[in-house]
Amino acid sequence: MKKVPEQQEFDITGIPAIADRATAVPDEQIPDAVIKRLPRYFRCLRELYNRDIMKISSAELSEITGLSAPQLRQDLKYFGGLGQRGYGYNVKKLYTCISEYLGVGKKYTAVIIGAGNLGKALSNSRLLEQRGVWIKGVFDISDKVIGKTVADNTVRHVKEVKEFCKNNRVDIAVLCIPANESTELCDIISGTGVRGVWNFSPCELDEKSVGVPVVNICAADSLMILMREMSEIKDKRQ
Amino acid sequence: MKKVPEQQEFDITGIPAIADRATAVPDEQIPDAVIKRLPRYFRCLRELYNRDIMKISSAELSEITGLSAPQLRQDLKYFGGLGQRGYGYNVKKLYTCISEYLGVGKKYTAVIIGAGNLGKALSNSRLLEQRGVWIKGVFDISDKVIGKTVADNTVRHVKEVKEFCKNNRVDIAVLCIPANESTELCDIISGTGVRGVWNFSPCELDEKSVGVPVVNICAADSLMILMREMSEIKDKRQ
DNA sequence: TAGATTGTTAATCGATTAACAATC
DNA sequence: TAGATTGTTAATCGATTAACAATC
């Protein structure tokens, strides 16, 4: 069984401690389009913060992010008062504000459901850990993987997942299973205390039907969009 | 060395042969927002087609896709004439039309750059193959994996990737490398005939700077958006 | 014919861009 | 003070929704 990591060891997000944080939290409802851009700001600002850059103008940040300067100013005004006319934005304050708003730095627990290529890759990668998410269990339906070890977790049978989520305060279910099993899995985990679904399967799940927030991420769809864009361009080779 | 698969073996997309296809190809420029929804339509229509369902109304398709019926009709009109008033849409025609527009069924070649967790998972999964993409090579920079076999491909040193792309008519570069190496890799592969970049690294690449179409897909960003949505909801457990 | 359902037009809504006054 | 740069307002653009006439 995996040991509970020390709090310190777990904190590799590099976000300044609470005491250093700007207190500004947006009161106004932030539009969806803006929220989708926040992780991008987050990454760029973290980079700047790590390089000890203290201030940045909207023009400079525009250069880095690839977004227009006016758009950027419109977006950042939701975290009001972090810019200063004639000067620019305070990198640290902006970074911590956006981090806080996104919920980075909070601690979450998760189960990976489906120990195929993707489930294994996610379990082994540090991606979740880097965002404060601790993988508490890995589940699958196939005897071929049940009992095997994936990133310090013994793969359990998916029929145990309901009880496991109930007993282990699991926050997030990561779905790495075929599309046709995803809705059933959502039914199974509902009412267990799971508060979010990260769905990698090629099917649309939505908060309305699942009951908790869902984010869908579908590699196959993204590949098709690339193929579409490529077909606009002619192959120059003979 | 991997053998060239037979044409037949390669065709597992299940798309009707050209002869059966609707000829309608949109002449009008399709808006971006619509294109982003096309893979979703594609998946739903394929499901219907495979279940031998011949026609569907916008109301029914709305039910399945989770999109509104008026929106759906607006979207589908770009593939004009596939609906019939009082009847609905011809599933097969619509499916083949959208498939064709997306470029599904075409044959592509790709290299996977970065043989970490994700690169390996993509190499081993059938995802690319199912979309007509044949992985011709896998590359990495680490001696730990170079020479090892990943899904029938011997991992090569990334310094060979430029020549490899030139000599093997590679269409797509799949980037599974750290963010800071991605732009450099794009420089390396430019001018080799690569016509598209599928970027899994947490950095924004765009067609303007890379020179060919790019689609970014960032799991870390998607996770942060889930975390954001979760923090709107209160934890009901005590 | 009557019912069903698309295609299309108009209305609404939201997001982006432009411009400039406020102010550091 | 003068230059720089934000914050804000207005204008534009695009996407979604509503409504209904056209027509199968």
XYZ file of C-alpha atoms (C1' of nucleotides) in Angstrom:
524
model
C 0.000 0.000 0.000
C 1.131 3.459 -0.843
C 2.209 5.579 2.054
C 0.673 8.967 2.687
C 3.210 11.497 1.416
C 4.508 14.125 3.780
C 2.766 17.446 3.344
C 6.030 19.080 2.357
C 6.979 16.468 -0.190
C 3.573 16.856 -1.713
C 3.875 20.582 -2.229
C 5.800 20.913 -5.467
C 3.587 23.471 -7.115
C 5.912 26.318 -6.216
C 3.120 28.663 -5.323
C 3.923 31.312 -2.700
C 2.573 30.617 0.759
C -0.793 32.042 1.721
C 0.764 34.866 3.735
C 2.406 36.288 0.605
C -0.697 36.146 -1.475
C -2.668 39.000 -2.898
C -6.060 38.914 -1.306
C -7.998 40.068 -4.350
C -10.439 37.405 -5.361
C -12.796 38.324 -8.157
C -16.302 39.129 -6.986
C -17.749 39.480 -10.453
C -18.562 36.274 -12.306
C -15.711 35.549 -14.725
C -16.891 34.594 -18.233
C -16.164 31.103 -19.492
C -13.998 32.324 -22.339
C -11.738 34.057 -19.826
C -11.539 31.042 -17.509
C -10.362 28.896 -20.401
C -7.422 31.249 -20.854
C -6.450 31.353 -17.187
C -4.244 28.218 -17.231
C -2.271 29.870 -20.012
C -1.755 33.003 -17.953
C -0.906 30.799 -15.017
C 1.884 29.019 -16.895
C 3.365 32.201 -18.312
C 3.237 34.025 -14.997
C 4.793 31.081 -13.162
C 7.641 31.150 -15.653
C 8.136 34.882 -15.082
C 7.847 34.487 -11.318
C 10.450 31.709 -11.329
C 12.773 33.950 -13.328
C 12.366 36.654 -10.674
C 10.659 39.054 -13.037
C 8.638 41.409 -10.886
C 6.531 43.390 -13.315
C 5.172 42.949 -16.803
C 3.188 45.182 -19.132
C 0.211 43.962 -21.070
C 2.262 44.440 -24.258
C 5.029 42.150 -23.005
C 2.629 39.551 -21.677
C 0.812 39.706 -24.995
C 4.079 38.792 -26.705
C 4.564 35.759 -24.460
C 1.027 34.442 -24.408
C 0.144 35.157 -28.009
C -3.038 36.900 -26.891
C -3.747 40.527 -27.757
C -2.874 43.210 -25.229
C -6.406 44.674 -25.030
C -7.856 41.209 -24.507
C -5.364 40.546 -21.812
C -6.250 43.764 -20.010
C -9.921 42.913 -20.258
C -9.217 39.471 -18.804
C -6.976 40.628 -15.998
C -9.324 43.353 -14.823
C -11.413 40.589 -13.192
C -8.547 40.318 -10.715
C -8.876 44.067 -10.282
C -6.212 46.396 -9.056
C -3.165 44.297 -9.866
C -2.083 46.560 -12.657
C -0.701 50.028 -12.210
C -1.052 52.686 -14.892
C 2.263 53.715 -16.361
C 3.965 50.675 -14.819
C 2.370 47.337 -15.615
C 1.233 44.337 -13.616
C 2.746 42.913 -10.456
C 3.775 39.415 -11.567
C 3.732 37.831 -8.151
C 0.356 39.189 -7.141
C -1.191 38.319 -10.465
C 0.307 34.843 -10.385
C -0.861 34.064 -6.890
C -4.269 35.531 -7.561
C -4.852 33.418 -10.643
C -3.420 30.329 -8.932
C -5.770 30.810 -6.060
C -8.737 31.404 -8.304
C -7.996 28.224 -10.261
C -7.644 26.301 -7.031
C -4.019 25.342 -7.644
C -2.324 24.666 -4.349
C -5.355 22.963 -2.893
C -4.976 19.283 -2.146
C -7.115 16.763 -3.980
C -7.344 13.000 -4.154
C -8.187 10.973 -7.233
C -8.767 7.510 -8.611
C -7.717 6.459 -12.090
C -10.368 4.288 -13.689
C -8.983 2.253 -16.559
C -5.389 1.033 -16.488
C -4.785 0.919 -20.236
C -2.134 2.930 -22.032
C -3.518 6.258 -20.945
C -4.448 5.279 -17.392
C -0.962 3.927 -16.838
C 0.663 6.983 -18.385
C -1.319 9.323 -16.128
C -0.549 7.202 -13.075
C 3.153 7.233 -13.817
C 3.423 10.856 -14.810
C 3.858 13.540 -12.204
C 1.208 15.700 -13.835
C -1.454 15.153 -11.204
C 0.980 15.389 -8.329
C 2.268 18.697 -9.688
C -1.231 20.092 -9.467
C -1.754 18.856 -5.939
C -3.686 15.732 -6.882
C -2.778 12.520 -5.110
C -3.688 9.269 -6.861
C -5.185 7.018 -4.215
C -6.204 4.079 -6.398
C -6.145 2.589 -9.885
C -8.978 0.420 -11.193
C -9.627 -1.764 -14.185
C -11.991 -4.463 -15.338
C -9.474 -6.780 -16.957
C -7.852 -9.702 -15.126
C -4.726 -9.014 -17.148
C -3.931 -5.914 -15.105
C -5.794 -6.428 -11.819
C -3.270 -7.130 -9.088
C -0.404 -5.658 -11.089
C 1.339 -2.570 -9.779
C 1.015 0.765 -11.553
C 3.025 3.609 -10.055
C 2.966 2.152 -6.525
C -0.741 1.374 -6.768
C -2.050 -2.166 -6.956
C -4.711 -2.232 -9.676
C -8.073 -3.150 -8.168
C -11.192 -4.498 -9.805
C -13.520 -1.726 -10.867
C -16.360 -3.303 -8.873
C -14.552 -2.111 -5.742
C -14.405 1.496 -6.886
C -17.654 2.642 -5.277
C -16.733 1.467 -1.808
C -13.195 2.741 -2.273
C -14.347 6.251 -3.135
C -16.721 6.312 -0.177
C -14.068 5.171 2.281
C -11.143 7.241 1.023
C -12.567 10.716 0.512
C -11.830 10.651 -3.223
C -12.367 14.026 -4.895
C -11.761 13.306 -8.575
C -12.519 10.343 -10.817
C -10.249 10.177 -13.850
C -11.958 8.193 -16.594
C -9.626 6.393 -18.987
C -12.129 3.847 -20.207
C -14.040 3.265 -23.458
C -16.807 5.736 -24.255
C -19.640 3.260 -23.768
C -18.635 2.524 -20.170
C -18.252 6.132 -19.084
C -21.848 7.002 -18.262
C -22.243 3.781 -16.269
C -19.123 4.608 -14.287
C -20.515 8.053 -13.533
C -23.638 6.436 -12.106
C -21.505 4.157 -9.967
C -19.438 6.925 -8.437
C -22.339 9.293 -7.873
C -23.114 9.712 -4.213
C -19.683 8.527 -3.116
C -18.439 12.045 -2.431
C -16.525 12.345 -5.695
C -16.720 16.026 -6.627
C -15.335 16.089 -10.150
C -14.850 13.950 -13.241
C -11.930 14.264 -15.602
C -13.069 12.398 -18.660
C -10.597 11.213 -21.290
C -13.070 8.973 -23.068
C -14.477 10.028 -26.422
C -17.950 10.820 -25.167
C -19.569 13.993 -23.959
C -20.377 14.007 -20.274
C -21.862 17.089 -18.701
C -22.380 18.375 -15.210
C -26.160 18.322 -15.638
C -26.356 14.556 -16.123
C -23.397 13.536 -13.959
C -24.220 15.829 -11.058
C -20.693 17.091 -10.466
C -18.350 19.214 -12.612
C -16.961 17.365 -15.617
C -14.148 18.302 -17.944
C -13.890 16.321 -21.150
C -10.579 15.977 -22.930
C -10.581 13.960 -26.101
C -7.345 13.347 -27.966
C -9.103 11.770 -30.937
C -11.179 14.910 -31.483
C -8.157 17.116 -31.262
C -6.372 14.940 -33.838
C -9.304 15.274 -36.209
C -9.201 19.038 -35.942
C -5.514 18.935 -36.826
C -6.307 16.738 -39.825
C -8.926 19.240 -40.903
C -6.490 22.123 -40.660
C -3.865 20.180 -42.550
C -6.193 19.496 -45.421
C -6.473 23.249 -45.988
C -2.761 23.280 -46.767
C -1.461 21.697 -49.918
C 1.268 19.079 -49.749
C 4.175 20.830 -51.439
C 6.151 17.633 -51.998
C 5.714 15.982 -55.374
C 12.005 -2.386 -38.897
C 8.277 -2.163 -39.028
C 6.652 -3.510 -42.135
C 4.383 -1.370 -44.246
C 0.855 -2.489 -43.352
C -1.428 -3.722 -46.104
C -3.815 -1.025 -47.287
C -6.767 -3.139 -46.187
C -5.434 -3.877 -42.722
C -4.826 -0.189 -42.274
C -8.406 0.821 -43.016
C -10.202 0.368 -39.728
C -12.023 3.653 -39.697
C -15.234 2.050 -40.947
C -16.034 4.903 -43.273
C -18.072 4.013 -46.358
C -16.111 3.741 -49.587
C -15.845 6.810 -51.782
C -18.467 5.542 -54.211
C -21.126 5.650 -51.493
C -20.286 9.112 -50.321
C -22.365 12.201 -50.567
C -20.573 14.598 -52.830
C -21.577 17.745 -51.004
C -18.499 19.523 -49.747
C -19.098 22.878 -48.120
C -18.164 25.807 -50.351
C -18.747 28.438 -47.700
C -16.046 28.877 -45.087
C -17.104 27.018 -41.941
C -16.660 29.064 -38.725
C -14.160 27.840 -36.159
C -16.782 27.289 -33.498
C -18.586 24.896 -35.828
C -15.422 23.005 -36.790
C -14.696 22.378 -33.115
C -18.045 20.614 -32.833
C -17.615 18.470 -35.920
C -15.705 15.619 -34.208
C -18.621 15.354 -31.812
C -21.096 15.071 -34.659
C -18.745 12.613 -36.312
C -18.711 10.310 -33.293
C -22.473 10.414 -32.788
C -23.221 9.863 -36.465
C -20.771 6.969 -36.676
C -22.558 5.357 -33.745
C -25.918 5.805 -35.482
C -24.527 4.589 -38.782
C -23.090 1.485 -37.155
C -26.461 0.791 -35.583
C -28.066 0.974 -39.052
C -30.102 4.041 -38.197
C -30.869 5.740 -41.473
C -32.391 9.063 -40.515
C -32.351 11.404 -37.568
C -34.114 14.638 -36.751
C -32.334 17.636 -35.289
C -34.350 17.106 -32.094
C -33.103 13.524 -31.717
C -29.525 14.416 -32.578
C -29.779 17.264 -30.105
C -30.673 14.711 -27.435
C -27.609 12.589 -28.246
C -25.042 15.331 -28.687
C -26.228 17.611 -25.919
C -26.252 20.545 -28.337
C -29.402 22.551 -29.028
C -31.495 21.644 -32.051
C -31.363 25.131 -33.636
C -27.598 25.228 -33.219
C -27.317 21.842 -34.796
C -29.372 22.915 -37.792
C -27.238 26.003 -38.164
C -24.110 23.871 -38.076
C -25.329 21.210 -40.468
C -26.548 23.647 -43.077
C -22.899 24.115 -44.080
C -23.143 20.601 -45.483
C -26.248 21.821 -47.281
C -29.035 19.704 -48.590
C -28.551 16.672 -46.345
C -31.696 17.377 -44.380
C -35.194 17.011 -45.696
C -38.047 19.076 -44.316
C -40.615 16.956 -42.533
C -38.230 14.000 -42.411
C -34.842 14.733 -40.890
C -31.229 14.147 -41.892
C -29.796 11.254 -43.852
C -27.364 9.735 -41.346
C -25.093 8.078 -43.862
C -24.741 11.110 -46.102
C -24.178 13.417 -43.173
C -21.662 11.054 -41.626
C -19.650 10.597 -44.789
C -19.794 14.294 -45.552
C -18.445 15.315 -42.169
C -15.849 12.528 -42.243
C -14.649 13.725 -45.596
C -14.578 17.327 -44.510
C -12.520 16.447 -41.437
C -10.150 14.421 -43.555
C -10.857 11.155 -41.785
C -10.110 8.261 -44.095
C -7.059 9.952 -45.539
C -3.743 8.292 -44.816
C -1.145 10.127 -42.770
C 2.258 9.309 -41.347
C 3.621 10.572 -38.044
C 6.573 10.575 -35.714
C 6.253 10.590 -31.951
C 8.808 12.888 -30.388
C 9.366 12.092 -26.740
C 9.081 8.517 -25.474
C 8.028 9.290 -21.911
C 4.770 8.163 -20.354
C 2.609 9.950 -22.864
C 4.718 9.233 -25.940
C 4.713 5.551 -25.110
C 0.983 5.536 -24.408
C 0.233 7.172 -27.756
C 2.566 4.786 -29.560
C 0.925 1.770 -27.998
C -2.645 2.934 -28.335
C -4.554 2.381 -31.533
C -5.846 5.924 -31.474
C -3.679 7.207 -34.314
C -4.126 4.099 -36.402
C -7.888 4.385 -36.026
C -7.724 7.813 -37.591
C -5.550 6.661 -40.464
C -2.265 7.833 -38.957
C 0.684 5.461 -39.192
C 3.481 5.960 -36.669
C 6.729 5.690 -38.621
C 9.176 6.519 -35.859
C 9.616 7.290 -32.172
C 12.323 9.638 -30.914
C 13.782 10.664 -27.586
C 16.814 12.394 -26.168
C 17.494 10.053 -23.258
C 19.907 7.129 -23.476
C 17.598 5.278 -21.136
C 15.040 4.729 -23.898
C 17.031 5.067 -27.134
C 17.352 1.635 -28.703
C 14.436 0.233 -26.746
C 11.345 -0.897 -28.589
C 8.074 0.989 -28.256
C 5.125 -0.490 -30.140
C 7.303 -2.130 -32.812
C 9.379 1.024 -33.203
C 12.981 1.245 -32.100
C 13.400 4.547 -30.282
C 15.886 6.737 -32.137
C 17.892 9.698 -30.937
C 16.084 12.946 -31.552
C 19.061 14.296 -33.494
C 18.069 11.919 -36.281
C 14.527 13.245 -36.507
C 15.168 15.895 -39.151
C 16.711 13.488 -41.644
C 14.093 10.883 -40.805
C 11.211 13.222 -41.573
C 12.809 14.288 -44.844
C 13.383 10.726 -45.989
C 10.124 9.184 -44.866
C 7.446 11.639 -46.001
C 6.308 12.283 -42.452
C 3.109 14.339 -42.282
C 2.595 14.902 -38.559
C 4.973 15.520 -35.650
C 3.496 14.529 -32.309
C 5.238 16.460 -29.540
C 5.349 14.715 -26.160
C 8.284 16.654 -24.772
C 8.739 19.335 -22.108
C 7.428 22.799 -22.954
C 10.845 24.414 -23.196
C 11.988 22.040 -25.936
C 8.909 22.354 -28.109
C 9.734 25.498 -30.055
C 13.223 24.203 -30.793
C 11.764 20.958 -32.098
C 9.435 22.926 -34.343
C 12.429 24.724 -35.841
C 14.151 21.410 -36.425
C 11.277 19.828 -38.277
C 10.430 22.902 -40.357
C 11.271 22.402 -43.994
C 11.257 18.631 -43.709
C 7.836 18.280 -45.285
C 6.007 17.836 -41.975
C 2.605 19.410 -42.499
C 1.133 19.441 -39.027
C 2.080 19.498 -35.345
C 0.079 17.827 -32.606
C 1.425 19.397 -29.461
C 0.871 17.787 -26.053
C 3.383 19.970 -24.253
C 2.182 22.731 -21.943
C 3.132 25.608 -24.231
C 1.219 27.512 -26.848
C 2.440 26.917 -30.373
C 0.654 28.583 -33.257
C 0.580 28.177 -36.994
C 2.004 31.667 -37.516
C 5.279 30.910 -35.774
C 5.587 27.229 -36.635
C 4.578 27.598 -40.274
C 2.228 24.608 -40.389
C -1.085 23.902 -38.646
C -0.726 23.204 -34.940
C -3.222 21.798 -32.496
C -2.348 22.145 -28.833
C -3.761 19.740 -26.288
C -2.754 20.291 -22.701
C -3.911 17.907 -20.005
C -2.571 20.079 -17.194
C -4.685 23.033 -18.347
C -7.774 20.897 -18.580
C -7.167 19.607 -15.051
C -6.904 23.156 -13.748
C -10.223 24.057 -15.311
C -11.773 21.068 -13.571
C -10.264 22.202 -10.283
C -11.731 25.655 -10.864
C -15.175 24.223 -11.491
C -14.936 22.001 -8.446
C -14.125 24.896 -6.192
C -17.495 26.443 -7.079
C -19.158 23.435 -5.482
C -19.062 22.926 -1.768
C -17.751 19.681 -0.332
C -20.840 18.199 1.283
C -18.898 15.736 3.434
C -18.115 16.832 6.948
C -54.207 17.061 -46.946
C -52.017 17.493 -42.363
C -48.154 16.832 -39.526
C -43.388 17.089 -39.113
C -39.182 19.152 -39.545
C -35.808 21.680 -42.012
C -33.674 26.062 -43.664
C -33.482 30.798 -43.011
C -34.059 35.210 -41.149
C -34.042 38.237 -37.262
C -33.021 39.038 -32.423
C -30.136 38.347 -28.725
C -26.194 37.519 -26.442
C -21.321 37.377 -25.554
C -16.565 38.097 -26.813
C -13.017 40.760 -29.026
C -10.963 44.894 -30.656
C -10.187 49.853 -30.786
C -9.578 54.089 -28.693
C -8.574 57.124 -25.234
C -9.092 59.299 -20.735
C -7.277 58.467 -16.179
C -3.291 58.174 -13.569
C 0.957 56.270 -11.984
C 6.482 67.271 -15.712
C 6.331 63.836 -19.457
C 6.096 59.234 -20.845
C 4.094 54.948 -20.139
C 0.510 51.997 -19.478
C -3.671 50.632 -17.327
C -8.794 50.609 -16.912
C -12.899 51.593 -19.176
C -16.131 52.723 -22.593
C -17.842 52.160 -27.168
C -17.747 49.744 -31.551
C -17.341 45.669 -33.913
C -17.577 41.123 -34.682
C -19.153 36.443 -34.225
C -21.972 32.895 -32.190
C -26.256 31.317 -30.279
C -31.143 31.286 -29.777
C -35.868 32.112 -31.261
C -39.352 32.041 -34.517
C -41.586 30.785 -38.476
C -42.196 30.245 -43.403
C -41.063 26.757 -46.758
C -41.754 22.199 -48.025
C -41.325 17.310 -47.709
